Coordinates of C-alpha atoms in Angstrom, one line a residue:
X1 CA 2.6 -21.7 18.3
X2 CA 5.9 -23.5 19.0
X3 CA 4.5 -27.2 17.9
X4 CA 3.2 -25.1 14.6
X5 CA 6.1 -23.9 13.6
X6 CA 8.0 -27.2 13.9
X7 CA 5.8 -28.5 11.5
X8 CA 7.2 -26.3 9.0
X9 CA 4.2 -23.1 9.0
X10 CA 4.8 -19.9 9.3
X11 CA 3.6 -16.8 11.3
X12 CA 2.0 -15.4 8.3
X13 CA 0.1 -19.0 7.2
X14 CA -0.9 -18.9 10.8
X15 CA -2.2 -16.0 10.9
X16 CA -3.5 -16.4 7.5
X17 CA -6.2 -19.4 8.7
X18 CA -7.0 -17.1 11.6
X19 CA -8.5 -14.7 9.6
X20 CA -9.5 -17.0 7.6
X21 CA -11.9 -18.2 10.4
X22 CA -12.5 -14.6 10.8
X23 CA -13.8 -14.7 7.3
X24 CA -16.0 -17.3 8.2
X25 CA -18.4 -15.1 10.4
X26 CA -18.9 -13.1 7.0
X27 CA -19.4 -15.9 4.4
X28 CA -21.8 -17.6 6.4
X29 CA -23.0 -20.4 4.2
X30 CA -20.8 -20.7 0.6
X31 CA -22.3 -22.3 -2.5
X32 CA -21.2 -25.5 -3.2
X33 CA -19.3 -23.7 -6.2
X34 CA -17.2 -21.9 -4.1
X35 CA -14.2 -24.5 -4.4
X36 CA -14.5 -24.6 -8.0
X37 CA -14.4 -20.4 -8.5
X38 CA -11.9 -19.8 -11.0
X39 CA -10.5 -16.1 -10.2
X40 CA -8.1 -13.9 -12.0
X41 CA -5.7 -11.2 -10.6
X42 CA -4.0 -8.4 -13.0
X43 CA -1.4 -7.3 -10.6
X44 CA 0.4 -3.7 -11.1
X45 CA 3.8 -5.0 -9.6
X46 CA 4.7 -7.6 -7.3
X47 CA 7.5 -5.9 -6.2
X48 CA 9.0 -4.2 -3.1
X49 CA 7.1 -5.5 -0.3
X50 CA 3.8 -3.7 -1.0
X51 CA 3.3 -6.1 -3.9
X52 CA 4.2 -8.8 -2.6
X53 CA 1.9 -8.4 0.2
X54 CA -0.5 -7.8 -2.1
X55 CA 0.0 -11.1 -4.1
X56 CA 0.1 -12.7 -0.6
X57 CA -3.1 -11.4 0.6
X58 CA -4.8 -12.8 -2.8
X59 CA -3.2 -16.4 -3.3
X60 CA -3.6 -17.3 0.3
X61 CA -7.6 -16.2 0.8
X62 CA -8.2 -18.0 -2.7
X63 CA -6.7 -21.0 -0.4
X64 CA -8.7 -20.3 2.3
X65 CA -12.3 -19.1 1.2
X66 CA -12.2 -21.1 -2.3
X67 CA -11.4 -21.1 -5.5
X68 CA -8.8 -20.8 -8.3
X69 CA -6.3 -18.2 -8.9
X70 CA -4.6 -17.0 -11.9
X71 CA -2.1 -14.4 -11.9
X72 CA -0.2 -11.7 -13.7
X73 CA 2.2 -9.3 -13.1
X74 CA 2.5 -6.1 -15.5
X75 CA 6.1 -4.8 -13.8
X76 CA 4.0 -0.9 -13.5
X77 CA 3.6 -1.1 -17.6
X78 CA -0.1 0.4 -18.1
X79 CA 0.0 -1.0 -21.5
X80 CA 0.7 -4.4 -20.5
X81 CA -1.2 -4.4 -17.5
X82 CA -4.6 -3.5 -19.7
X83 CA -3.5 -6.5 -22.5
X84 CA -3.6 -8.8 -19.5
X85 CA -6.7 -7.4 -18.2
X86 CA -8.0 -8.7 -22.0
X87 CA -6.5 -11.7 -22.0
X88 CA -7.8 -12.5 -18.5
X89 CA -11.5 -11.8 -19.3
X90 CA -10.9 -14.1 -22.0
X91 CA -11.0 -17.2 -20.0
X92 CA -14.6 -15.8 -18.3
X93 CA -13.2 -15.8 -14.7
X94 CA -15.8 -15.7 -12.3
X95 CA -14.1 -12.5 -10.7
X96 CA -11.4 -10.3 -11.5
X97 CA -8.9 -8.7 -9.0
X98 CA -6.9 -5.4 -10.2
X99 CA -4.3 -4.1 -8.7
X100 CA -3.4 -0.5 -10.6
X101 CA -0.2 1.2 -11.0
X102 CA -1.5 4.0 -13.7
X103 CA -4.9 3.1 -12.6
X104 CA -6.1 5.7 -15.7
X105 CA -4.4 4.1 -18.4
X106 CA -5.9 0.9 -17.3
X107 CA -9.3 2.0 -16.9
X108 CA -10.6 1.2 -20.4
X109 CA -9.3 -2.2 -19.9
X110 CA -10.9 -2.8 -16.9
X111 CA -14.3 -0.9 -18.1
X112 CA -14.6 -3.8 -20.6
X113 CA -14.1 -6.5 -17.7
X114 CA -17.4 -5.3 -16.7
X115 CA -18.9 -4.5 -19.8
X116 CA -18.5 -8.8 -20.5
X117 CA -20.4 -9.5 -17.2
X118 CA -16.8 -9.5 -15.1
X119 CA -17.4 -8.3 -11.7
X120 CA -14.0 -6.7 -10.5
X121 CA -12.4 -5.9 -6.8
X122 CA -9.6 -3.7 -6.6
X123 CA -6.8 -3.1 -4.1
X124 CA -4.9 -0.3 -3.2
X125 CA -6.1 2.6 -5.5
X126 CA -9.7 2.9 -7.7
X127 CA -9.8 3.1 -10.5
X128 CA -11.1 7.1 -12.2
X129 CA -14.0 6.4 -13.8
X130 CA -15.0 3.0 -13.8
X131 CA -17.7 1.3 -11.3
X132 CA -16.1 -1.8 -9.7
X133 CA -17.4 -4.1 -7.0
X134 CA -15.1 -3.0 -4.6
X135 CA -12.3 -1.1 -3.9
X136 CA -10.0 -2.0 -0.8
X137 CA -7.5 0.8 -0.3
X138 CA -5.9 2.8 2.5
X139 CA -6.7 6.7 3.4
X140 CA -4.1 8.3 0.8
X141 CA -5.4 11.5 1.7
X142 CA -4.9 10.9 5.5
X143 CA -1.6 9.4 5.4
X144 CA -0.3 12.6 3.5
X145 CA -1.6 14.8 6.0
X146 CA -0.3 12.6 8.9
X147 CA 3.1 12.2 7.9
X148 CA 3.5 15.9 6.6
X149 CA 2.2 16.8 10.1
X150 CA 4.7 14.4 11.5
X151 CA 7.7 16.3 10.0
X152 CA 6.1 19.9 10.9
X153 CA 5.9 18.9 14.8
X154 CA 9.4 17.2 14.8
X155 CA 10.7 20.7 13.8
X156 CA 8.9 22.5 15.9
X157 CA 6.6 24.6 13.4
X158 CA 9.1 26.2 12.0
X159 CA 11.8 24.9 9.1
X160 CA 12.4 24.4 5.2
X161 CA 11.5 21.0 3.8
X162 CA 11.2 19.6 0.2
X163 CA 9.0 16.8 -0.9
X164 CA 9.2 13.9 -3.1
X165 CA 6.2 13.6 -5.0
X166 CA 4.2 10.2 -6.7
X167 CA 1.2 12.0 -9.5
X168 CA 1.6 8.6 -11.7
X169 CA -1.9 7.3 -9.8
X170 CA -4.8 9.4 -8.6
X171 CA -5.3 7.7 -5.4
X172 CA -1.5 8.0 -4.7
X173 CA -1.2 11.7 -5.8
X174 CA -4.2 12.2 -3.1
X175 CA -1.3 11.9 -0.4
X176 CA 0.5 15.2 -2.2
X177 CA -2.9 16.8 -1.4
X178 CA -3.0 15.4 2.3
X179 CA 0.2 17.1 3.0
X180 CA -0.6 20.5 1.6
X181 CA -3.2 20.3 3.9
X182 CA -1.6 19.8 6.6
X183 CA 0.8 22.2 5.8
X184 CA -1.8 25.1 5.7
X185 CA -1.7 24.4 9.7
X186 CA 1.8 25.2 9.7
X187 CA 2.3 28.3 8.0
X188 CA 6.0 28.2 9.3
X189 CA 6.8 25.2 7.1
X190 CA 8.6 26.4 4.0
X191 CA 8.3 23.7 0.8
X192 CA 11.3 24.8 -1.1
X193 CA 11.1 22.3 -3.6
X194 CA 8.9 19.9 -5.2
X195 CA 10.2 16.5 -7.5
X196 CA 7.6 14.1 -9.4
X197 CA 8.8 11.2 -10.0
X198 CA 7.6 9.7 -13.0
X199 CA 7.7 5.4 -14.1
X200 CA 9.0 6.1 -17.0
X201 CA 11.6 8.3 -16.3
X202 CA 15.4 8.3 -15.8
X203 CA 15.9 10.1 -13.0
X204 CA 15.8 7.9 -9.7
X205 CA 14.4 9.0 -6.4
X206 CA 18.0 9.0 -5.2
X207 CA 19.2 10.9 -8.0
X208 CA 16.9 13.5 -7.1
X209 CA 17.0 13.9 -3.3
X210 CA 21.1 14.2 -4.1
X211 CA 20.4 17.0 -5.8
X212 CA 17.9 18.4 -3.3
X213 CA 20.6 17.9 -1.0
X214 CA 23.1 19.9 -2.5
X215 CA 21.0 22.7 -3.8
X216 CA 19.6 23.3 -0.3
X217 CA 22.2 23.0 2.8
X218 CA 19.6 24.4 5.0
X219 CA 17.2 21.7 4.1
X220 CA 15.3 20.4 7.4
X221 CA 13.5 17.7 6.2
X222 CA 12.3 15.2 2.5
X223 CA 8.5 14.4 3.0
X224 CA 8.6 11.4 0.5
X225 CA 5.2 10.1 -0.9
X226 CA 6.0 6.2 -0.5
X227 CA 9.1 4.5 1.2
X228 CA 11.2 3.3 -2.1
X229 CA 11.4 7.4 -2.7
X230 CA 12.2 8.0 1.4
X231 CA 14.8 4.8 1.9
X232 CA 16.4 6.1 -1.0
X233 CA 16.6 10.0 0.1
X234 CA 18.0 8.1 3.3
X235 CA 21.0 6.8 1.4
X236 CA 21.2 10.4 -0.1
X237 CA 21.1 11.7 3.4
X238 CA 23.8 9.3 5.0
X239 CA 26.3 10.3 2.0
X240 CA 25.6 14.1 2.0
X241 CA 26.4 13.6 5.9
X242 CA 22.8 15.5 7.3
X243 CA 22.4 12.9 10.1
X244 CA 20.0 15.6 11.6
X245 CA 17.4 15.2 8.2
X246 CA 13.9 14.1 9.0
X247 CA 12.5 11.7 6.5
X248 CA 9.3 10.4 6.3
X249 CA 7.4 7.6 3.8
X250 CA 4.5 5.8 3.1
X251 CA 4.0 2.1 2.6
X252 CA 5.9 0.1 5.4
X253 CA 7.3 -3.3 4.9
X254 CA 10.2 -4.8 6.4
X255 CA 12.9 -3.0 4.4
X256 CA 11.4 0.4 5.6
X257 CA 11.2 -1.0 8.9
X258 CA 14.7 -1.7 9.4
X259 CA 15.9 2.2 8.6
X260 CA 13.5 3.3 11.0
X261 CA 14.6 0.6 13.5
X262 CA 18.3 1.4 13.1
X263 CA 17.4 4.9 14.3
X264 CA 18.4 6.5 10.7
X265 CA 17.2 9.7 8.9
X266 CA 13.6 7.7 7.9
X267 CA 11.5 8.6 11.0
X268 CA 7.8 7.4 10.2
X269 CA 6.1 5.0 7.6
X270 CA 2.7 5.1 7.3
X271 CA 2.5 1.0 7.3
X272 CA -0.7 -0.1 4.7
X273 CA -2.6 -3.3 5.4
X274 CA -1.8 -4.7 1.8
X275 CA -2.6 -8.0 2.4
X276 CA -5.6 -7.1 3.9
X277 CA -6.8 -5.4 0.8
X278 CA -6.5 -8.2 -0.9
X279 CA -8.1 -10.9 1.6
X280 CA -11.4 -8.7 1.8
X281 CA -11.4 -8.4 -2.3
X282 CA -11.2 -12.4 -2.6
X283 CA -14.1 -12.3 0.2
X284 CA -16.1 -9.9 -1.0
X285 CA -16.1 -11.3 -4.2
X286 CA -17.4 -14.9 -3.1
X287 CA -19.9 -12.5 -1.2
X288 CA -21.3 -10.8 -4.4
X289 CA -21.0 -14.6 -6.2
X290 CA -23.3 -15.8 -3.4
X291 CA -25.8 -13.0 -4.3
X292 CA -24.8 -10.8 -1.0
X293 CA -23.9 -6.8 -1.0
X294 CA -20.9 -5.8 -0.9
X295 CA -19.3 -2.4 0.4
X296 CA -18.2 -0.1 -2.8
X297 CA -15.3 0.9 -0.6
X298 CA -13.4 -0.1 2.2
X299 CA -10.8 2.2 3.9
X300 CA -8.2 -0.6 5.2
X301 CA -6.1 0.4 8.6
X302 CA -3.0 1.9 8.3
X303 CA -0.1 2.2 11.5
X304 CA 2.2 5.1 11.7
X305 CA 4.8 3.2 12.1
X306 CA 8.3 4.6 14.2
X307 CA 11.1 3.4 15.9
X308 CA 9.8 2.8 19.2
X309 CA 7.3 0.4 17.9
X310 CA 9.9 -1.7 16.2
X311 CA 11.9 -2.1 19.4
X312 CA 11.2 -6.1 19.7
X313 CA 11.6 -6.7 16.1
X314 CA 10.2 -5.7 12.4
X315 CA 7.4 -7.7 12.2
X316 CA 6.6 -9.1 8.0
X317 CA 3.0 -9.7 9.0
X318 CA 1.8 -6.7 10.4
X319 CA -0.9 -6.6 7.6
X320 CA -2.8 -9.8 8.3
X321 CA -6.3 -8.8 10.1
X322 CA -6.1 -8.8 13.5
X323 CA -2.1 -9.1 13.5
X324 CA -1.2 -5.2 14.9
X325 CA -3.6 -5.5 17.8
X326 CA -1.2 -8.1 18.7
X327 CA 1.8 -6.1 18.6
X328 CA 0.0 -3.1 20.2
X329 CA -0.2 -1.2 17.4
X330 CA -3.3 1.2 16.5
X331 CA -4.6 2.6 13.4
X332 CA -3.1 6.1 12.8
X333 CA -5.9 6.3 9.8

Protein backbone atom coordinates (compact mmCIF):
# COMPACT_ATOMS: atom_id res chain seq x y z
CA UNK A 1 0.00 0.00 0.00
CA UNK A 2 2.81 2.34 1.00
CA UNK A 3 4.84 1.94 -2.53
CA UNK A 4 1.12 2.69 -4.07
CA UNK A 5 0.62 5.59 -2.69
CA UNK A 6 4.09 7.09 -3.48
CA UNK A 7 3.27 6.68 -6.90
CA UNK A 8 0.71 9.25 -6.54
CA UNK A 9 -2.88 6.67 -6.15
CA UNK A 10 -5.12 7.03 -3.80
CA UNK A 11 -7.05 4.74 -1.21
CA UNK A 12 -10.19 5.14 -3.20
CA UNK A 13 -8.37 4.27 -6.91
CA UNK A 14 -7.05 1.44 -5.03
CA UNK A 15 -9.78 0.23 -3.91
CA UNK A 16 -11.58 1.14 -6.95
CA UNK A 17 -9.44 -1.68 -9.17
CA UNK A 18 -10.12 -4.00 -6.30
CA UNK A 19 -13.53 -4.13 -6.96
CA UNK A 20 -12.91 -3.81 -10.10
CA UNK A 21 -11.33 -7.30 -10.12
CA UNK A 22 -14.26 -8.14 -8.03
CA UNK A 23 -16.36 -7.20 -11.04
CA UNK A 24 -14.49 -9.46 -13.02
CA UNK A 25 -15.97 -12.68 -11.40
CA UNK A 26 -19.38 -11.16 -12.76
CA UNK A 27 -18.55 -10.03 -16.38
CA UNK A 28 -17.02 -13.04 -17.15
CA UNK A 29 -16.13 -12.73 -20.84
CA UNK A 30 -16.95 -8.79 -22.32
CA UNK A 31 -17.67 -8.24 -25.95
CA UNK A 32 -15.06 -6.82 -27.70
CA UNK A 33 -17.37 -3.61 -27.79
CA UNK A 34 -17.08 -3.19 -24.32
CA UNK A 35 -14.16 -0.49 -24.59
CA UNK A 36 -15.94 1.39 -27.18
CA UNK A 37 -19.55 1.62 -24.97
CA UNK A 38 -20.51 5.14 -25.04
CA UNK A 39 -22.65 5.65 -21.71
CA UNK A 40 -24.53 8.69 -20.45
CA UNK A 41 -25.24 9.75 -16.77
CA UNK A 42 -28.15 12.43 -15.90
CA UNK A 43 -27.02 13.11 -12.43
CA UNK A 44 -29.67 14.85 -9.82
CA UNK A 45 -26.76 16.70 -7.96
CA UNK A 46 -23.25 16.20 -7.46
CA UNK A 47 -23.15 17.81 -4.43
CA UNK A 48 -22.60 17.21 -0.75
CA UNK A 49 -20.80 14.06 -0.52
CA UNK A 50 -23.63 11.72 -1.54
CA UNK A 51 -23.21 13.09 -5.08
CA UNK A 52 -20.13 13.14 -5.36
CA UNK A 53 -19.88 9.60 -4.41
CA UNK A 54 -22.21 9.00 -6.73
CA UNK A 55 -20.40 10.57 -9.71
CA UNK A 56 -17.38 8.71 -8.34
CA UNK A 57 -18.83 5.36 -8.28
CA UNK A 58 -19.91 5.95 -12.20
CA UNK A 59 -16.65 7.64 -13.83
CA UNK A 60 -14.32 5.24 -12.19
CA UNK A 61 -16.29 1.73 -13.11
CA UNK A 62 -16.71 3.24 -16.75
CA UNK A 63 -12.70 3.22 -16.26
CA UNK A 64 -12.53 0.07 -15.12
CA UNK A 65 -15.29 -2.24 -16.84
CA UNK A 66 -15.25 -0.16 -20.26
CA UNK A 67 -16.60 2.38 -21.96
CA UNK A 68 -17.37 6.08 -22.33
CA UNK A 69 -18.93 8.42 -20.06
CA UNK A 70 -20.88 11.51 -20.47
CA UNK A 71 -22.20 13.50 -17.76
CA UNK A 72 -24.63 15.99 -16.43
CA UNK A 73 -25.51 17.58 -13.44
CA UNK A 74 -29.19 19.13 -13.02
CA UNK A 75 -28.23 21.01 -9.50
CA UNK A 76 -31.94 19.09 -8.01
CA UNK A 77 -33.88 21.12 -10.98
CA UNK A 78 -36.50 18.34 -12.24
CA UNK A 79 -37.03 20.41 -15.24
CA UNK A 80 -33.56 20.54 -16.16
CA UNK A 81 -32.71 17.25 -15.13
CA UNK A 82 -35.60 15.71 -17.73
CA UNK A 83 -34.15 18.34 -20.78
CA UNK A 84 -30.88 16.53 -20.23
CA UNK A 85 -32.40 13.19 -20.07
CA UNK A 86 -33.58 14.38 -23.86
CA UNK A 87 -30.66 15.70 -24.88
CA UNK A 88 -28.75 12.59 -23.74
CA UNK A 89 -30.85 10.07 -25.63
CA UNK A 90 -30.16 12.18 -28.40
CA UNK A 91 -26.72 11.01 -28.96
CA UNK A 92 -28.19 6.99 -28.79
CA UNK A 93 -25.96 6.07 -25.74
CA UNK A 94 -25.73 2.63 -25.39
CA UNK A 95 -26.95 2.95 -21.63
CA UNK A 96 -28.29 5.57 -19.62
CA UNK A 97 -27.60 6.16 -15.83
CA UNK A 98 -30.14 8.38 -13.70
CA UNK A 99 -29.70 9.57 -10.76
CA UNK A 100 -33.21 11.41 -9.46
CA UNK A 101 -33.77 14.17 -7.18
CA UNK A 102 -37.72 14.54 -7.93
CA UNK A 103 -37.63 11.17 -9.41
CA UNK A 104 -41.58 11.88 -10.46
CA UNK A 105 -41.08 14.95 -12.27
CA UNK A 106 -38.44 13.15 -14.16
CA UNK A 107 -40.24 10.08 -14.89
CA UNK A 108 -41.67 11.11 -18.33
CA UNK A 109 -38.24 11.98 -19.33
CA UNK A 110 -36.84 8.93 -18.52
CA UNK A 111 -40.00 6.80 -19.82
CA UNK A 112 -39.06 8.11 -23.29
CA UNK A 113 -35.22 6.82 -22.76
CA UNK A 114 -36.81 3.59 -23.02
CA UNK A 115 -39.42 4.11 -25.27
CA UNK A 116 -36.14 4.95 -28.07
CA UNK A 117 -34.61 1.47 -27.17
CA UNK A 118 -32.41 3.27 -24.11
CA UNK A 119 -31.90 0.80 -21.47
CA UNK A 120 -31.51 2.76 -18.10
CA UNK A 121 -29.87 1.94 -14.46
CA UNK A 122 -30.68 4.08 -11.65
CA UNK A 123 -29.06 4.90 -8.34
CA UNK A 124 -30.29 5.83 -5.16
CA UNK A 125 -34.08 6.11 -5.60
CA UNK A 126 -36.58 4.42 -8.64
CA UNK A 127 -38.13 6.02 -10.39
CA UNK A 128 -42.63 5.75 -9.76
CA UNK A 129 -43.83 4.36 -12.64
CA UNK A 130 -41.38 3.67 -15.07
CA UNK A 131 -39.62 0.09 -15.77
CA UNK A 132 -35.79 0.52 -15.74
CA UNK A 133 -33.04 -2.02 -15.97
CA UNK A 134 -32.05 -1.67 -12.60
CA UNK A 135 -32.37 0.23 -9.70
CA UNK A 136 -29.35 0.36 -7.08
CA UNK A 137 -30.59 1.98 -3.95
CA UNK A 138 -30.38 1.60 -0.13
CA UNK A 139 -33.33 0.36 2.26
CA UNK A 140 -35.01 3.92 2.81
CA UNK A 141 -37.68 2.35 4.65
CA UNK A 142 -35.06 0.53 7.03
CA UNK A 143 -32.88 3.26 7.63
CA UNK A 144 -36.00 5.35 8.88
CA UNK A 145 -36.97 2.81 11.22
CA UNK A 146 -33.33 2.21 12.42
CA UNK A 147 -32.45 5.60 13.19
CA UNK A 148 -35.91 6.63 14.68
CA UNK A 149 -35.42 3.49 16.93
CA UNK A 150 -31.98 4.77 17.66
CA UNK A 151 -33.29 8.07 19.19
CA UNK A 152 -36.29 6.16 21.08
CA UNK A 153 -33.59 3.73 22.93
CA UNK A 154 -31.13 6.67 23.68
CA UNK A 155 -34.04 8.20 25.68
CA UNK A 156 -35.08 5.45 27.27
CA UNK A 157 -38.70 5.03 25.73
CA UNK A 158 -39.90 7.78 26.96
CA UNK A 159 -39.43 11.72 25.57
CA UNK A 160 -40.65 14.46 23.08
CA UNK A 161 -38.89 14.59 19.68
CA UNK A 162 -39.60 16.51 16.36
CA UNK A 163 -38.57 15.40 12.98
CA UNK A 164 -37.17 16.92 9.95
CA UNK A 165 -38.85 15.58 7.03
CA UNK A 166 -37.59 14.98 2.99
CA UNK A 167 -41.36 14.18 0.83
CA UNK A 168 -39.53 15.83 -2.42
CA UNK A 169 -38.74 11.90 -3.68
CA UNK A 170 -40.74 8.78 -3.00
CA UNK A 171 -37.94 6.64 -2.21
CA UNK A 172 -36.66 9.23 0.28
CA UNK A 173 -40.05 10.05 1.84
CA UNK A 174 -40.15 6.08 2.48
CA UNK A 175 -37.66 6.87 5.52
CA UNK A 176 -40.66 9.25 7.06
CA UNK A 177 -42.63 5.99 6.90
CA UNK A 178 -39.74 3.81 8.51
CA UNK A 179 -39.77 5.96 11.47
CA UNK A 180 -43.42 6.05 12.15
CA UNK A 181 -42.99 2.59 12.23
CA UNK A 182 -40.77 2.34 14.54
CA UNK A 183 -42.30 4.72 16.56
CA UNK A 184 -45.57 2.57 16.94
CA UNK A 185 -43.03 0.39 19.15
CA UNK A 186 -42.55 3.20 21.35
CA UNK A 187 -45.75 4.54 22.24
CA UNK A 188 -43.84 6.76 24.89
CA UNK A 189 -42.21 8.84 22.05
CA UNK A 190 -44.08 11.98 21.59
CA UNK A 191 -43.56 13.74 17.74
CA UNK A 192 -44.45 17.20 18.62
CA UNK A 193 -43.70 18.56 15.44
CA UNK A 194 -43.18 17.79 11.89
CA UNK A 195 -41.08 20.21 9.07
CA UNK A 196 -40.97 19.29 5.18
CA UNK A 197 -38.49 20.62 3.65
CA UNK A 198 -39.12 21.40 0.25
CA UNK A 199 -36.17 22.22 -2.92
CA UNK A 200 -37.72 24.99 -3.76
CA UNK A 201 -38.31 26.60 -0.82
CA UNK A 202 -36.83 29.51 1.31
CA UNK A 203 -36.81 28.18 4.50
CA UNK A 204 -33.40 26.30 5.31
CA UNK A 205 -33.17 23.17 7.50
CA UNK A 206 -31.42 25.40 9.98
CA UNK A 207 -33.99 28.00 9.80
CA UNK A 208 -36.38 25.50 10.80
CA UNK A 209 -34.84 23.41 13.59
CA UNK A 210 -34.10 27.24 15.16
CA UNK A 211 -37.49 27.50 15.36
CA UNK A 212 -38.20 23.97 16.63
CA UNK A 213 -35.77 24.91 19.16
CA UNK A 214 -37.31 27.80 20.50
CA UNK A 215 -40.88 26.71 20.30
CA UNK A 216 -40.15 23.53 22.25
CA UNK A 217 -37.57 23.85 25.34
CA UNK A 218 -38.41 20.40 26.36
CA UNK A 219 -37.46 19.06 23.10
CA UNK A 220 -35.41 15.63 23.49
CA UNK A 221 -34.41 14.96 20.29
CA UNK A 222 -34.53 16.13 15.82
CA UNK A 223 -34.93 12.79 13.86
CA UNK A 224 -33.62 14.39 10.51
CA UNK A 225 -34.34 12.42 7.23
CA UNK A 226 -30.74 13.03 5.62
CA UNK A 227 -27.53 14.58 7.30
CA UNK A 228 -27.46 18.24 5.37
CA UNK A 229 -31.07 18.66 7.47
CA UNK A 230 -29.23 16.87 10.86
CA UNK A 231 -25.58 18.82 10.55
CA UNK A 232 -27.50 21.79 10.22
CA UNK A 233 -30.08 21.19 13.36
CA UNK A 234 -26.63 20.52 14.97
CA UNK A 235 -25.51 24.13 14.42
CA UNK A 236 -29.07 25.03 15.57
CA UNK A 237 -28.47 22.90 18.63
CA UNK A 238 -24.80 24.28 19.57
CA UNK A 239 -26.27 27.96 19.43
CA UNK A 240 -29.60 27.35 21.27
CA UNK A 241 -27.05 25.76 23.88
CA UNK A 242 -29.01 21.94 24.26
CA UNK A 243 -25.79 20.05 24.31
CA UNK A 244 -27.97 17.16 25.79
CA UNK A 245 -30.11 17.03 21.99
CA UNK A 246 -29.98 13.75 20.31
CA UNK A 247 -29.68 14.08 16.47
CA UNK A 248 -29.81 11.65 14.06
CA UNK A 249 -29.29 11.57 9.90
CA UNK A 250 -29.15 9.74 7.00
CA UNK A 251 -26.53 9.68 4.24
CA UNK A 252 -22.94 9.68 5.84
CA UNK A 253 -19.98 11.10 4.25
CA UNK A 254 -17.06 12.68 5.73
CA UNK A 255 -18.64 15.96 6.76
CA UNK A 256 -21.32 13.99 8.75
CA UNK A 257 -18.63 11.93 10.07
CA UNK A 258 -16.68 14.60 11.65
CA UNK A 259 -19.87 15.91 14.01
CA UNK A 260 -20.39 12.45 15.09
CA UNK A 261 -16.63 11.97 15.66
CA UNK A 262 -16.28 15.25 17.65
CA UNK A 263 -18.77 13.78 20.02
CA UNK A 264 -21.58 16.61 19.07
CA UNK A 265 -25.39 16.56 19.17
CA UNK A 266 -25.38 14.31 15.67
CA UNK A 267 -25.29 10.78 17.12
CA UNK A 268 -25.92 8.28 14.19
CA UNK A 269 -25.82 8.42 10.25
CA UNK A 270 -27.09 5.86 8.50
CA UNK A 271 -23.86 5.77 5.99
CA UNK A 272 -25.22 4.68 2.13
CA UNK A 273 -22.93 2.82 -0.23
CA UNK A 274 -23.27 5.59 -3.03
CA UNK A 275 -20.53 4.65 -4.92
CA UNK A 276 -21.48 1.30 -4.88
CA UNK A 277 -24.83 2.03 -6.44
CA UNK A 278 -23.26 3.36 -9.09
CA UNK A 279 -20.37 0.74 -9.80
CA UNK A 280 -23.14 -2.13 -9.95
CA UNK A 281 -25.34 0.24 -12.45
CA UNK A 282 -22.19 0.61 -14.88
CA UNK A 283 -21.82 -3.39 -14.39
CA UNK A 284 -25.01 -4.33 -14.71
CA UNK A 285 -25.42 -2.45 -17.63
CA UNK A 286 -22.34 -4.09 -19.68
CA UNK A 287 -24.20 -7.25 -18.24
CA UNK A 288 -27.57 -6.63 -20.00
CA UNK A 289 -25.25 -5.16 -23.27
CA UNK A 290 -23.68 -8.66 -23.27
CA UNK A 291 -27.20 -10.25 -23.38
CA UNK A 292 -27.11 -11.40 -19.49
CA UNK A 293 -30.04 -10.80 -16.74
CA UNK A 294 -29.85 -8.43 -14.57
CA UNK A 295 -31.42 -7.88 -11.05
CA UNK A 296 -34.50 -5.28 -11.25
CA UNK A 297 -33.36 -4.19 -7.79
CA UNK A 298 -30.50 -4.24 -5.66
CA UNK A 299 -30.73 -3.13 -2.00
CA UNK A 300 -26.97 -1.73 -1.47
CA UNK A 301 -25.45 -1.95 2.32
CA UNK A 302 -25.82 0.69 4.52
CA UNK A 303 -23.63 1.15 8.23
CA UNK A 304 -25.11 2.87 11.14
CA UNK A 305 -22.51 4.83 11.49
CA UNK A 306 -21.58 6.38 15.40
CA UNK A 307 -18.82 7.76 17.11
CA UNK A 308 -17.10 4.78 18.34
CA UNK A 309 -16.67 3.52 14.90
CA UNK A 310 -14.95 6.69 13.78
CA UNK A 311 -12.38 6.43 16.60
CA UNK A 312 -9.17 5.85 14.15
CA UNK A 313 -10.42 8.24 11.64
CA UNK A 314 -13.41 9.25 9.11
CA UNK A 315 -12.79 7.12 6.43
CA UNK A 316 -13.99 8.87 2.55
CA UNK A 317 -14.19 5.45 1.07
CA UNK A 318 -16.28 3.56 3.14
CA UNK A 319 -18.61 2.96 0.13
CA UNK A 320 -16.33 1.12 -2.20
CA UNK A 321 -17.33 -2.82 -2.10
CA UNK A 322 -15.58 -4.60 0.21
CA UNK A 323 -14.07 -1.34 1.95
CA UNK A 324 -16.28 -1.54 5.55
CA UNK A 325 -15.45 -5.17 6.09
CA UNK A 326 -12.10 -3.67 6.38
CA UNK A 327 -12.79 -1.20 8.89
CA UNK A 328 -15.08 -3.69 10.84
CA UNK A 329 -18.01 -2.26 9.95
CA UNK A 330 -21.41 -4.30 9.37
CA UNK A 331 -24.40 -3.59 7.51
CA UNK A 332 -27.14 -2.15 9.83
CA UNK A 333 -29.56 -2.65 6.66
Amino acid sequence: MDEIETKGLSRRLFLGASAAMLAAQYVSVRPAKAADYKFAAALGWTTYDSGRHLQDGFTNAVKDLGGSLTTTDAGFDAKKQSDQIDSLVATKPDALFVTPADAVAIAPAVQRALAAGIPVFAADSMVPGVAVNTTAMSNNFGMGFYTADFIAKQLGGKGRIARVLLPQNESWDQRTLGCEWALRRHPDIKVVTDWAFALAGNVTPRQAVDNILTANPDLDAVWCAWDGAAVEGTLAARAADRPNLILTGIDGGSQAFQYIAGGTQLKLSMAQTFYEMAYLDVLYAHEHLAGRKTPRTVITPTYAVTQEMLANGIPDDFDVPGRGEELGWSRAV
